[in-house]
C-alpha cells in the first residue's frame, strides 16, 4: 500500500466527485503477491544469458507453466495486463531457435504498433541466433527479399499474411519448410467478422506449412475471455490446447470508482457532460502529480479532452499532458511511449491503441471514458493502474443504455464473468472466399478437410458453378483449381468485411484508402452526407458512387452526427432451431435482410437534438445473415399493452435487447441489427428479429438464442432501472435506429420482457408498477 501522501490527490478527487453526486459506486480490489520459479537449468545458455541481460532473474509461475506446456501441446495464455505474457511464447520459441539454427517462427499481431514493440524487445535480447524482422505494409520493397532470406522470427499481421505471404508462399520456401512456431498475440482481438476471417487465414497457413513438410506449434495469448480454449480452437482449427490462466504476476491493489455525470433533467434522463467530467478528473490527477492514462473511443475525443485538460492545468503542467492515438508516425508513438515510461509525461489520453499491450508498464491511474465495448477490454485498460501500491481505476459513464445499466448494477461490471469471444470461420461468404484463396495457393483435394474442414468441398462445388473454380480428375481423386489462374483473389478480399463485394472508402484530402464497407451496408453507412467514423475519427461522405464501388470522404470537424432513415424487411430463409418458452416461440435461422435508405437526419452531438432531414435516392440492398426471433400472440399482446402501444412495445424491446447483447458476446451494438413488426408476413403475428449485422453472420445471434433468458433479464433491468418517464438514450432509444426511435413504449417493453421471462419472479412487481405509472 502507498502512504497517505501518495493517495491524497485521489482522496480529494473522489471526495469532490461524491459531493457532486457523481460517484455511483466504489470498491477496493485486493492485491496479491507474486509467485515465482527458478529459470530452468536446461535452457540454452544463449537464452539464459539474454534473460540475465534483460534483468530477468526468476520467472512468474505462469511463464514456467507455459514453457513446459508448449513442449507437448498448443497453448493459450490468459493472464492480466503487464503480467509478462510475451515470455510465455518467447521462451519456447527462442529455446528452439538457439538449438536449431534452421528453425523459423511467425509472430502475428493485430496492429503494426504491437509488432514494432515486440521487435524492439526481441532485438534488445541480443541473442546471436535471433534475427527478428517486421514484414508488413510499411516494410520497404527493397528490404522484403532480405527479410525472406535471413529473418528467423517474422513479425507480421493477419492482413499481410493473407494478401502478401500465403499467396506468394514459393518465395517463402525457407520459412515454411522450417516453420516451428506460430505466435498469435492478443487473440481476443480476433472476434466477429475480423476473427472469422483470421480463423480461415490460419487454416490456410497450416495447410501451406503442411505442404512444405512442417507442423508448427501454436502459442496464443489473450486478455481474459470466457472461452479461451474454444477461442483457440475456433481460431486455429486445432484441438488439445493447454490453457495457462493461473496468473503468477503480482496483483497490485486497486481502488475502483464508477463515475456517472449527474442528472440535469430527471424527466428526460439528460446528464452533465461526460467529457467535462473526465477532463475534471484528469486535470486533478495531473495537478497532484499522478501518472495517468485516460482511454477514449474516438480520436477527436482524445484531442478535445487534451485541450480542455491543458487549459485547466496551465501551460507548465499542460506540456506534460499528451494525446496518443492511431494516425501518428511510428517515431511520434515511440517518443510518447518513452516519455510516459520515464515519467516525463504525467498524463496520456489515448484511444485503444494502447489497450493492446504496448509496453509502457503500469501507471498510477487509469480512466476509461464510456464503456469500451466489453468487460474484458475495460479490465485490461484498468490493468494499467497500479505502478506502485494502490492504483486508481475509474470508469466514467456516458448516457448510452449499457453505460447507465452498468452504473445502476455495478456488480455486473465488477463481478460478472467476462464475455465470450464470438467468431464463425464457416460463415457464409467469408468461408467461400477463403476456399477460393486456398485453391489459388494450391489445388484443393480430399486431404484439405484436415485444414479447411469438411464443408470445403461443398463450397468448392458452388464456386465451380459460379465459374470461379474448375474441377479436374487425377489418379488420386478430384481436385479443384482456379478457373482463371492469373487472378489474385486475396487482393480483393478484405479481412474487415463479411461480404465478397465491398465499397472502397477514400479520403479525398490525402488520397488514402481508409478501408472498405460491405456493399450491402454501404447505403446506410456511407451515403452522401453521412458522418462516417474510421478509427474513431469522423469523416464526411461527399459522394457514394455505387457504380464505381467507392465512397469519397473528407476529414470532418462539425458538431453533428447523422442517422439514416430507412425501411427494412426480413425474410426467413431457413429455420435451424426452435423452442417454446411458455406461449412464446423462439427461433434461430437464416434470414434475408432488405434495407432501403431514403433519408438521413442530422443531430447535434451535444444533446442529440435534430437539426434537419435530407432525402436520398438509393436502391435497396440485401444480405443474408443469421437471426434469432421470437413470436407473440397478437391478441394477448394487445390486451397486455393496449392495441395502440403494440408496435412501440416491440420496438423498445428490440432496442433494449440489442443494447444488452454486448454483455453476453464480445460485440458492439453496431454489429447487431433488429426489426420489430406487429404482423410479420411469414409468422402471421407480432415478431421481433435480432440479427448479425454482417453477411453470413458470425455467431452473435446464435449466442442470443442460446442465452435468451439472460438477454431478457439484462434488458429488463436496463429498462426498469432508468429514471426517465417515456424512454431515453439510457434505456430504449438507439443511436442507430432506422425509424429515428419512433414509435417506442418503455412501459410496453417492460411488459413484453416480463412475458418473455415468465417474469413475475424475474422482474419485481414494484418495478413494473412504477414503470407503468411513469408512462
XYZ file of C-alpha atoms in Angstrom:
775
model
C 0.000 0.000 0.000
C 1.135 3.540 -0.619
C 1.467 6.140 2.081
C -1.126 8.839 2.700
C 0.789 11.386 0.628
C 0.574 9.122 -2.456
C -3.176 8.636 -2.069
C -4.084 12.205 -1.092
C -4.795 13.502 -4.634
C -7.140 10.594 -5.205
C -8.955 11.088 -1.952
C -9.585 14.750 -2.695
C -10.699 13.897 -6.221
C -13.151 11.219 -5.093
C -14.470 13.376 -2.276
C -15.243 16.155 -4.751
C -16.965 13.702 -7.106
C -19.014 12.298 -4.218
C -20.086 15.797 -3.220
C -21.364 16.353 -6.771
C -23.317 13.090 -6.632
C -21.199 11.681 -9.457
C -19.766 8.572 -7.748
C -22.125 5.692 -8.465
C -20.014 3.015 -6.781
C -16.619 2.445 -5.151
C -14.681 -0.732 -4.430
C -11.219 -1.787 -3.353
C -9.588 -4.654 -5.210
C -7.070 -6.503 -3.070
C -3.532 -7.108 -4.242
C -1.688 -10.414 -4.347
C 1.978 -11.393 -4.049
C 3.949 -12.697 -6.999
C 4.565 -16.422 -7.343
C 7.897 -17.106 -8.988
C 10.018 -20.050 -10.069
C 13.667 -20.551 -10.899
C 14.751 -20.316 -14.524
C 15.213 -23.938 -15.645
C 18.847 -25.057 -15.741
C 18.197 -26.826 -19.018
C 17.547 -23.652 -21.006
C 20.102 -22.965 -23.718
C 22.993 -20.826 -22.402
C 22.311 -18.154 -25.055
C 18.754 -17.741 -23.778
C 19.791 -17.735 -20.131
C 22.351 -15.021 -20.889
C 19.743 -12.968 -22.767
C 17.350 -13.172 -19.815
C 20.105 -12.052 -17.465
C 20.869 -9.054 -19.683
C 17.180 -8.151 -19.546
C 17.148 -8.277 -15.752
C 15.009 -11.460 -15.572
C 16.289 -13.415 -12.578
C 13.228 -15.600 -11.975
C 10.082 -16.480 -13.896
C 6.499 -15.960 -12.869
C 4.790 -19.290 -12.282
C 2.586 -18.931 -15.366
C 5.629 -18.255 -17.559
C 7.218 -21.504 -16.434
C 3.920 -23.343 -16.920
C 3.629 -22.010 -20.470
C 7.211 -23.036 -21.265
C 6.617 -26.571 -20.009
C 3.189 -26.944 -21.672
C 4.467 -25.815 -25.086
C 6.624 -28.938 -25.304
C 3.585 -31.187 -25.678
C 0.633 -29.076 -26.823
C -0.516 -25.830 -28.368
C -1.080 -23.231 -25.647
C -3.197 -20.196 -24.859
C -2.161 -17.908 -22.008
C -4.798 -15.630 -20.476
C -3.320 -13.571 -17.672
C -3.614 -9.923 -16.679
C -2.220 -6.718 -18.146
C 1.547 -6.305 -17.668
C 1.888 -9.922 -16.478
C 4.736 -10.784 -18.846
C 2.746 -12.831 -21.355
C 5.401 -12.268 -24.042
C 7.831 -14.582 -22.248
C 5.173 -17.302 -22.400
C 5.779 -17.634 -26.137
C 9.282 -16.154 -26.388
C 10.850 -18.733 -24.082
C 9.731 -21.820 -26.082
C 10.418 -20.115 -29.413
C 13.853 -18.760 -28.585
C 14.896 -22.055 -26.994
C 14.112 -23.794 -30.270
C 15.927 -21.158 -32.342
C 19.013 -21.489 -30.154
C 19.131 -25.251 -30.605
C 18.040 -25.412 -34.270
C 19.665 -22.703 -36.406
C 17.355 -23.515 -39.345
C 14.141 -23.054 -37.335
C 11.733 -20.249 -38.206
C 8.777 -18.601 -36.433
C 5.888 -16.294 -37.327
C 4.617 -13.771 -34.774
C 1.159 -12.443 -35.615
C -0.137 -9.143 -34.186
C -3.420 -7.310 -34.777
C -1.670 -3.922 -35.109
C 1.600 -2.674 -36.572
C 2.444 -0.872 -33.326
C 2.426 -4.127 -31.375
C 4.707 -5.821 -33.881
C 7.133 -2.902 -33.656
C 7.065 -3.052 -29.862
C 7.853 -6.773 -29.856
C 10.586 -6.357 -32.474
C 12.364 -3.852 -30.193
C 12.032 -6.218 -27.236
C 13.494 -9.124 -29.205
C 16.356 -7.041 -30.547
C 17.195 -5.922 -27.000
C 17.877 -9.574 -26.032
C 20.961 -9.584 -28.299
C 20.843 -13.331 -28.877
C 23.352 -14.350 -31.579
C 20.921 -16.845 -33.136
C 17.944 -14.468 -33.161
C 17.172 -12.444 -36.302
C 13.760 -10.753 -35.930
C 12.247 -8.621 -38.698
C 8.948 -6.912 -39.367
C 7.123 -7.722 -42.601
C 4.077 -5.540 -43.119
C 2.738 -2.873 -45.439
C 5.370 -0.403 -44.191
C 8.327 -2.673 -44.980
C 10.251 -1.088 -47.882
C 10.120 -3.090 -51.114
C 13.894 -3.266 -51.289
C 14.055 -4.798 -47.774
C 11.483 -7.545 -48.274
C 13.770 -10.031 -50.021
C 16.267 -9.651 -47.177
C 13.553 -10.447 -44.625
C 12.569 -13.575 -46.557
C 16.189 -14.770 -46.741
C 17.512 -14.051 -43.259
C 14.801 -13.468 -40.631
C 14.052 -16.392 -38.351
C 11.261 -14.540 -36.499
C 8.916 -12.766 -38.923
C 6.619 -10.304 -37.176
C 3.544 -9.507 -39.243
C -0.212 -9.032 -39.119
C -3.133 -11.110 -40.440
C -3.686 -8.797 -43.407
C -0.123 -9.192 -44.703
C -0.157 -12.927 -44.042
C -3.388 -13.174 -46.052
C -2.501 -10.975 -49.004
C 1.304 -10.922 -49.116
C 2.772 -14.132 -47.687
C 0.403 -17.051 -48.289
C -0.341 -16.295 -51.964
C 3.441 -15.990 -52.532
C 4.481 -18.972 -50.438
C 7.015 -20.162 -53.016
C 9.095 -17.092 -52.239
C 8.916 -18.050 -48.561
C 10.008 -21.674 -49.001
C 12.706 -21.479 -46.332
C 10.224 -20.084 -43.808
C 7.521 -22.672 -44.409
C 9.930 -25.610 -44.667
C 11.394 -24.806 -41.260
C 8.360 -23.267 -39.533
C 8.344 -24.491 -35.937
C 6.241 -21.873 -34.133
C 3.286 -19.583 -34.831
C 2.544 -16.995 -32.156
C -0.837 -15.237 -32.070
C -0.677 -12.357 -29.627
C -3.781 -10.539 -28.328
C -6.006 -13.349 -29.604
C -9.125 -11.768 -28.087
C -8.877 -9.090 -30.794
C -9.849 -11.720 -33.361
C -13.605 -11.860 -32.981
C -16.653 -11.141 -35.084
C -16.051 -10.576 -38.808
C -12.318 -9.949 -38.394
C -11.893 -13.057 -36.234
C -13.856 -15.206 -38.682
C -11.532 -14.110 -41.486
C -8.379 -14.630 -39.420
C -9.516 -18.146 -38.468
C -9.588 -19.004 -42.177
C -6.203 -17.363 -42.782
C -4.696 -19.508 -40.016
C -6.179 -22.661 -41.542
C -4.629 -21.683 -44.869
C -1.331 -21.121 -43.043
C -1.441 -24.624 -41.549
C -2.257 -26.056 -44.989
C 0.707 -24.355 -46.679
C 3.061 -25.310 -43.849
C 2.000 -28.968 -44.204
C 2.642 -28.797 -47.952
C 6.258 -27.868 -47.128
C 6.514 -30.634 -44.524
C 6.250 -28.604 -41.317
C 3.754 -28.698 -38.455
C 4.341 -25.602 -36.273
C 3.179 -25.395 -32.695
C 0.725 -22.602 -31.988
C 1.061 -20.358 -28.950
C -1.666 -17.806 -28.234
C -2.005 -15.066 -25.654
C -5.194 -13.249 -24.791
C -6.869 -10.982 -22.319
C -9.217 -12.895 -20.071
C -12.213 -14.191 -22.013
C -14.989 -16.584 -21.028
C -13.993 -19.199 -23.603
C -10.198 -19.315 -24.058
C -9.992 -22.949 -25.179
C -12.952 -22.554 -27.522
C -11.465 -19.339 -28.939
C -8.103 -21.030 -29.543
C -9.743 -23.997 -31.256
C -12.013 -21.833 -33.412
C -9.150 -19.591 -34.471
C -6.685 -22.321 -35.406
C -8.804 -25.415 -36.095
C -6.619 -27.380 -33.666
C -7.668 -29.408 -30.630
C -5.806 -30.197 -27.441
C -4.866 -26.703 -26.298
C -3.385 -26.231 -22.837
C -4.816 -23.174 -21.057
C -2.411 -21.169 -18.883
C -4.627 -18.947 -16.728
C -3.191 -19.059 -13.211
C -1.527 -15.638 -13.090
C 1.682 -15.627 -11.045
C 2.488 -11.949 -11.526
C 1.955 -9.578 -8.606
C -1.576 -8.203 -8.421
C -1.469 -4.664 -7.102
C -4.291 -3.259 -5.007
C -6.660 -1.053 -6.959
C -9.280 1.469 -5.885
C -12.202 1.407 -8.317
C -14.698 4.218 -8.841
C -17.669 4.267 -11.183
C -18.414 7.892 -12.014
C -21.746 8.846 -13.563
C -22.238 12.508 -14.558
C -25.164 13.850 -12.517
C -28.675 14.108 -13.950
C -29.614 17.542 -15.209
C -33.202 16.614 -16.147
C -34.757 13.563 -14.482
C -37.788 13.640 -16.784
C -35.758 13.271 -19.983
C -32.771 11.448 -18.473
C -30.312 14.168 -19.590
C -26.959 14.204 -17.789
C -23.999 16.523 -17.404
C -21.208 16.247 -19.989
C -19.194 13.031 -19.842
C -16.269 14.799 -21.489
C -16.277 17.605 -18.908
C -16.437 15.053 -16.073
C -13.457 13.144 -17.468
C -11.472 16.354 -18.046
C -12.005 17.419 -14.441
C -10.750 14.050 -13.163
C -7.638 14.018 -15.368
C -6.848 17.648 -14.507
C -6.985 16.983 -10.774
C -4.754 13.928 -11.111
C -2.204 15.902 -13.141
C -2.141 18.656 -10.508
C -1.438 16.006 -7.886
C 1.472 14.529 -9.850
C -0.375 11.263 -10.501
C 0.807 9.465 -13.656
C -2.410 8.779 -15.534
C -3.706 7.174 -18.683
C -7.188 8.028 -19.938
C -8.845 5.890 -22.614
C -11.414 7.285 -25.035
C -13.095 5.742 -28.068
C -12.631 8.495 -30.645
C -9.552 10.284 -31.879
C -11.473 13.540 -31.935
C -12.465 12.993 -28.301
C -8.813 12.410 -27.417
C -7.741 15.725 -28.902
C -10.634 17.666 -27.333
C -10.019 16.204 -23.876
C -6.304 17.017 -24.040
C -7.103 20.603 -24.998
C -9.522 21.012 -22.076
C -7.069 19.486 -19.570
C -4.250 21.728 -20.742
C -6.485 24.770 -20.281
C -7.377 23.595 -16.761
C -3.841 22.906 -15.517
C -1.937 25.754 -17.174
C 0.976 25.904 -19.576
C 3.675 24.341 -17.391
C 1.754 21.201 -16.440
C -0.092 21.206 -19.776
C 3.180 20.406 -21.506
C 3.212 17.125 -19.610
C -0.180 16.043 -21.000
C -0.223 14.408 -24.431
C -2.609 12.573 -26.763
C -1.824 9.100 -28.101
C -3.892 7.785 -30.962
C -3.744 5.998 -34.279
C -2.533 8.186 -37.119
C 0.778 9.177 -35.563
C 4.047 8.142 -37.151
C 5.968 5.326 -35.513
C 8.608 7.822 -34.348
C 5.955 10.012 -32.692
C 4.492 6.995 -30.916
C 7.910 5.837 -29.700
C 8.690 9.292 -28.306
C 5.399 9.412 -26.410
C 5.894 5.907 -25.011
C 9.423 6.771 -23.887
C 8.282 9.993 -22.181
C 5.466 8.126 -20.446
C 7.710 5.300 -19.236
C 10.316 7.786 -17.981
C 7.762 9.849 -16.069
C 8.241 12.984 -18.168
C 4.558 12.827 -19.114
C 2.009 12.999 -16.308
C -0.999 12.068 -18.430
C -1.683 10.421 -21.753
C -5.134 10.450 -23.301
C -5.351 7.502 -25.655
C -7.559 5.539 -27.951
C -7.459 1.768 -27.526
C -4.182 1.720 -29.479
C -2.618 1.461 -26.003
C -5.064 -1.175 -24.773
C -3.411 -3.991 -26.667
C -0.279 -4.411 -24.649
C 2.198 -1.712 -25.733
C 4.963 -1.977 -23.162
C 4.609 1.146 -21.029
C 4.308 -0.758 -17.779
C 1.838 0.274 -15.105
C 0.801 3.809 -14.195
C -0.800 5.256 -11.079
C -4.290 5.774 -12.510
C -6.346 4.517 -15.454
C -9.549 6.271 -16.504
C -11.899 4.731 -19.078
C -14.402 7.156 -20.602
C -17.614 5.341 -21.615
C -17.916 1.573 -21.889
C -15.183 0.282 -24.247
C -17.393 -2.460 -25.675
C -16.546 -5.391 -23.439
C -15.892 -6.021 -19.763
C -12.705 -7.808 -20.828
C -11.408 -4.629 -22.503
C -12.365 -2.494 -19.513
C -10.452 -4.725 -17.133
C -7.443 -4.797 -19.431
C -7.413 -0.989 -19.551
C -7.845 -0.778 -15.785
C -4.894 -3.158 -15.503
C -2.617 -0.230 -16.349
C -3.350 1.218 -12.885
C -1.046 0.159 -10.082
C 2.542 1.213 -10.743
C 3.146 1.374 -7.010
C 0.975 0.394 -4.104
C -2.678 1.115 -4.754
C -3.736 2.093 -8.264
C -6.807 4.128 -9.156
C -9.191 2.724 -11.772
C -12.093 4.940 -12.862
C -14.956 4.341 -15.272
C -16.763 7.480 -16.465
C -20.164 6.545 -17.875
C -21.829 8.022 -20.922
C -25.554 8.298 -21.491
C -25.712 5.122 -23.593
C -28.085 2.459 -22.293
C -25.321 0.000 -21.469
C -23.243 2.624 -19.623
C -26.201 3.540 -17.463
C -27.129 -0.092 -16.856
C -23.620 -0.814 -15.561
C -23.697 2.213 -13.235
C -27.016 1.076 -11.783
C -25.756 -2.505 -11.442
C -22.044 -2.231 -10.556
C -21.845 -5.922 -9.739
C -22.408 -6.601 -13.434
C -19.233 -4.663 -14.132
C -17.100 -5.852 -11.233
C -18.251 -9.426 -10.690
C -19.821 -10.606 -13.939
C -17.722 -13.151 -15.879
C -16.047 -11.651 -18.926
C -17.653 -12.175 -22.309
C -17.041 -14.961 -24.783
C -15.174 -14.092 -27.978
C -17.525 -14.958 -30.839
C -16.451 -15.969 -34.339
C -17.525 -18.435 -37.042
C -14.925 -19.366 -39.654
C -17.548 -21.115 -41.791
C -19.726 -18.020 -42.001
C -21.367 -17.616 -45.414
C -19.348 -15.713 -47.961
C -16.321 -15.443 -45.686
C -15.660 -19.183 -45.849
C -16.224 -19.497 -49.593
C -13.854 -16.632 -50.378
C -11.090 -18.232 -48.326
C -11.656 -21.596 -50.021
C -11.113 -19.726 -53.290
C -7.914 -18.158 -51.914
C -6.711 -21.595 -50.784
C -7.259 -23.002 -54.285
C -5.017 -20.284 -55.702
C -2.352 -21.268 -53.182
C -2.508 -24.934 -54.209
C -5.010 -27.403 -55.753
C -7.786 -28.409 -53.362
C -8.091 -32.129 -52.681
C -9.599 -34.543 -50.185
C -6.816 -34.162 -47.629
C -7.695 -30.485 -47.201
C -10.597 -31.384 -44.919
C -7.947 -31.627 -42.186
C -7.292 -27.904 -42.525
C -10.349 -26.301 -44.112
C -12.964 -28.562 -42.536
C -15.459 -30.982 -44.118
C -17.505 -28.238 -45.779
C -14.731 -27.185 -48.160
C -15.947 -29.472 -50.970
C -19.463 -28.034 -50.943
C -18.007 -24.528 -51.087
C -15.707 -25.576 -53.943
C -18.614 -27.021 -55.896
C -20.559 -23.768 -55.522
C -17.512 -21.810 -56.649
C -17.240 -24.117 -59.661
C -20.892 -23.474 -60.529
C -20.149 -19.752 -60.328
C -17.270 -20.147 -62.770
C -14.574 -19.281 -60.250
C -13.067 -22.782 -59.814
C -12.879 -25.792 -62.108
C -12.521 -29.454 -61.229
C -10.017 -31.862 -62.696
C -9.680 -35.587 -62.220
C -6.367 -37.122 -61.235
C -5.170 -40.544 -60.213
C -5.648 -39.602 -56.554
C -9.107 -38.084 -56.970
C -10.846 -34.853 -57.914
C -9.022 -31.587 -57.459
C -10.270 -28.009 -57.672
C -8.101 -25.347 -59.242
C -8.657 -21.698 -60.238
C -10.774 -21.147 -63.329
C -8.612 -18.093 -64.026
C -5.078 -18.865 -62.767
C -3.956 -15.272 -63.255
C -6.493 -13.925 -60.756
C -5.397 -12.844 -57.277
C -8.464 -13.300 -55.015
C -6.693 -12.414 -51.755
C -6.099 -8.883 -53.025
C -9.828 -8.232 -53.359
C -10.837 -9.851 -50.046
C -10.740 -7.526 -47.033
C -10.400 -9.174 -43.628
C -12.580 -6.432 -42.145
C -15.672 -7.072 -44.296
C -18.064 -10.029 -44.338
C -19.305 -9.616 -47.896
C -17.451 -10.540 -51.045
C -18.343 -7.203 -52.665
C -17.109 -4.071 -50.978
C -17.030 -0.298 -51.322
C -13.643 1.425 -51.132
C -13.627 4.391 -48.736
C -11.187 7.026 -49.994
C -10.052 10.192 -48.213
C -10.089 12.806 -50.973
C -7.887 15.144 -48.921
C -4.965 12.713 -48.848
C -5.870 10.144 -51.494
C -5.554 7.434 -48.810
C -7.697 4.297 -48.914
C -9.157 4.270 -45.398
C -10.821 0.892 -45.674
C -13.846 -0.828 -47.132
C -17.525 -1.228 -46.357
C -19.690 -4.172 -47.286
C -21.624 -3.277 -50.419
C -24.921 -4.275 -48.812
C -24.296 -1.987 -45.841
C -22.879 0.976 -47.774
C -26.187 2.864 -48.284
C -26.727 3.120 -44.533
C -23.076 3.647 -43.550
C -21.539 5.847 -46.273
C -24.431 7.530 -48.076
C -23.990 11.068 -49.382
C -23.783 13.439 -46.398
C -23.125 10.715 -43.811
C -20.690 11.259 -40.973
C -18.518 8.143 -41.187
C -16.226 7.055 -38.340
C -12.866 5.463 -39.133
C -10.577 4.517 -36.236
C -12.557 6.901 -34.075
C -12.082 9.845 -36.452
C -15.094 11.412 -38.221
C -15.250 11.901 -41.968
C -17.977 13.496 -44.086
C -19.079 11.456 -47.096
C -19.016 13.693 -50.163
C -20.156 11.055 -52.640
C -21.213 7.414 -52.644
C -20.546 6.105 -56.162
C -22.095 2.639 -56.312
C -21.217 2.332 -59.994
C -17.508 2.622 -59.195
C -17.714 0.860 -55.812
C -16.301 3.779 -53.875
C -17.219 6.392 -51.292
C -15.319 9.671 -51.269
C -14.875 11.197 -47.815
C -13.011 14.090 -46.208
C -11.971 14.875 -42.605
C -14.836 16.380 -40.620
C -14.933 18.614 -37.550
C -18.623 19.525 -37.390
C -20.734 19.326 -34.254
C -23.322 16.889 -35.600
C -23.717 13.234 -36.489
C -26.074 11.551 -38.936
C -28.708 8.877 -38.605
C -30.087 7.115 -41.704
C -33.858 6.892 -42.178
C -34.645 3.547 -43.690
C -37.229 0.885 -44.292
C -36.261 -2.700 -43.561
C -37.754 -6.129 -44.079
C -36.718 -9.648 -43.165
C -37.498 -12.864 -44.995
C -36.986 -16.143 -43.160
C -34.928 -18.414 -45.420
C -34.190 -21.384 -43.170
C -35.311 -22.415 -39.693
C -32.361 -24.050 -37.924
C -33.618 -24.377 -34.336
C -36.776 -23.619 -32.386
C -38.036 -23.887 -28.831
C -41.158 -22.850 -26.977
C -40.969 -20.540 -23.941
C -44.445 -20.719 -22.478
C -46.664 -19.099 -25.080
C -43.658 -17.559 -26.844
C -41.989 -19.222 -29.824
C -38.226 -18.625 -30.058
C -36.411 -19.420 -33.311
C -32.956 -19.291 -34.832
C -32.149 -19.432 -38.512
C -31.088 -17.697 -41.694
C -32.833 -14.580 -42.915
C -32.541 -12.176 -45.823
C -32.482 -8.546 -44.718
C -33.517 -5.872 -47.222
C -32.924 -2.226 -46.377
C -33.852 0.915 -48.278
C -32.282 4.158 -47.075
C -34.475 7.053 -48.208
C -33.265 9.920 -45.982
C -30.924 10.886 -43.196
C -31.226 13.177 -40.211
C -28.506 15.398 -38.780
C -28.377 15.611 -34.972
C -26.262 17.754 -32.640
C -23.532 15.893 -30.798
C -24.090 17.703 -27.507
C -27.754 16.920 -26.890
C -28.870 14.769 -29.883
C -31.363 17.450 -30.942
C -32.487 17.012 -34.578
C -31.137 19.702 -36.935
C -32.710 18.797 -40.279
C -33.665 15.957 -42.621
C -32.259 15.259 -46.099
C -33.791 12.934 -48.683
C -31.784 10.306 -50.591
C -32.347 8.278 -53.745
C -30.680 4.920 -53.203
C -31.509 1.408 -54.406
C -32.490 -1.245 -51.848
C -29.701 -3.501 -50.605
C -29.966 -7.048 -49.302
C -27.796 -9.518 -47.456
C -28.245 -12.937 -45.888
C -27.380 -13.429 -42.250
C -28.295 -15.295 -39.068
C -31.077 -14.168 -36.755
C -32.907 -15.007 -33.570
C -36.587 -14.091 -33.451
C -39.498 -14.504 -31.089
C -43.210 -14.568 -31.798
C -46.044 -13.496 -29.505
C -49.798 -13.970 -29.643
C -51.253 -10.798 -31.162
C -54.497 -10.672 -29.184
C -52.756 -11.404 -25.893
C -50.176 -8.699 -26.570
C -52.827 -6.128 -27.486
C -54.686 -6.892 -24.272
C -51.480 -6.616 -22.258
C -50.079 -3.315 -23.554
C -53.029 -1.776 -25.400
C -53.558 -2.016 -29.149
C -52.037 1.412 -29.842
C -48.828 0.523 -27.981
C -48.117 -2.882 -29.589
C -45.525 -1.729 -32.116
C -43.887 0.681 -29.655
C -43.579 -2.093 -27.060
C -41.972 -4.482 -29.542
C -39.672 -1.781 -30.889
C -38.475 -0.747 -27.422
C -37.906 -4.402 -26.504
C -35.779 -4.866 -29.610
C -33.649 -1.830 -28.716
C -33.181 -2.947 -25.121
C -32.088 -6.435 -26.138
C -29.633 -5.089 -28.721
C -28.194 -2.716 -26.100
C -27.729 -5.579 -23.613
C -26.384 -8.222 -26.018
C -22.739 -6.990 -25.865
C -22.720 -8.136 -22.231
C -23.014 -11.724 -23.475
C -20.963 -11.606 -26.679
C -17.813 -9.646 -27.473
C -19.506 -7.365 -29.961
C -20.629 -3.789 -30.416
C -24.199 -2.533 -30.776
C -23.247 -1.530 -34.330
C -22.578 -5.192 -35.187
C -26.232 -6.050 -34.491
C -29.400 -5.273 -36.416
C -33.028 -5.616 -35.484
C -36.572 -5.429 -36.780
C -39.865 -5.436 -34.909
C -43.282 -5.774 -36.502
C -46.833 -6.150 -35.266
C -47.635 -8.581 -38.096
C -44.839 -10.332 -39.971
C -45.823 -11.897 -43.270
C -44.343 -15.321 -42.503
C -45.026 -15.627 -38.782
C -48.506 -14.040 -39.057
C -48.120 -12.232 -35.750
C -46.050 -9.844 -33.618
C -42.364 -10.701 -34.109
C -39.015 -9.255 -33.078
C -35.869 -10.145 -35.061
C -32.295 -9.606 -33.864
C -29.685 -10.404 -36.465
C -25.965 -10.274 -37.144
C -25.288 -7.042 -38.979
C -22.812 -8.686 -41.352
C -23.449 -11.006 -44.284
C -23.471 -14.660 -43.275
C -23.402 -13.933 -39.545
C -20.527 -14.539 -37.161
C -22.293 -16.158 -34.179
C -23.792 -13.161 -32.353
C -27.423 -14.158 -32.990
C -26.511 -17.730 -32.087
C -25.317 -16.505 -28.692
C -28.554 -14.541 -28.226
C -30.586 -17.696 -28.946
C -28.537 -19.905 -26.617
C -28.614 -17.364 -23.754
C -32.000 -15.798 -24.377
C -33.131 -15.850 -20.742
C -30.003 -13.926 -19.672
C -30.508 -11.478 -22.525
C -34.093 -10.774 -21.471
C -33.147 -10.390 -17.808
C -30.386 -7.890 -18.653
C -32.711 -5.964 -20.978
C -35.451 -5.839 -18.315
C -33.042 -4.469 -15.698
C -31.669 -1.968 -18.192
C -35.130 -0.550 -18.908
C -36.633 -0.789 -15.435
C -33.739 0.933 -13.705
C -33.790 4.087 -15.837
C -35.468 7.087 -14.164
C -36.781 8.714 -17.355
C -40.524 8.841 -17.982
C -41.026 7.593 -21.527
C -37.668 6.334 -22.759
C -34.290 7.968 -23.412
C -30.821 7.093 -24.771
C -30.063 5.440 -21.432
C -32.712 2.777 -21.904
C -34.768 2.222 -25.076
C -33.633 4.852 -27.580
C -30.945 3.762 -30.032
C -28.463 5.979 -31.906
C -28.686 3.669 -34.935
C -32.453 3.292 -35.229
C -33.646 3.416 -38.838
C -37.013 4.891 -37.855
C -35.434 7.545 -35.581
C -36.789 5.915 -32.408
C -40.443 6.059 -33.365
C -42.624 4.572 -32.023
C -41.345 3.449 -28.606
C -43.185 2.358 -25.458
C -40.979 1.923 -22.429
C -43.820 0.565 -20.278
C -44.834 -1.827 -23.036
C -41.276 -3.139 -23.333
C -41.221 -3.992 -19.634
C -44.432 -5.954 -20.019
C -43.125 -7.804 -23.079
C -39.884 -8.649 -21.285
C -41.911 -9.837 -18.310
C -43.782 -12.228 -20.579
C -40.542 -13.444 -22.136
C -39.101 -14.194 -18.726
C -42.276 -15.615 -17.281
C -41.374 -12.591 -15.263
C -43.472 -12.402 -12.128
C -40.320 -13.559 -10.346
C -37.674 -12.140 -12.736
C -38.996 -8.577 -12.714
C -40.374 -7.415 -9.329
C -43.953 -6.113 -9.326
C -42.856 -2.858 -7.684
C -40.580 -2.068 -10.615
C -43.293 -2.980 -13.087
C -45.902 -0.803 -11.385
C -43.547 2.155 -11.056
C -42.651 1.987 -14.754
C -46.305 1.831 -15.822
C -47.183 4.865 -13.690
C -44.332 6.879 -15.241
C -45.632 6.213 -18.745
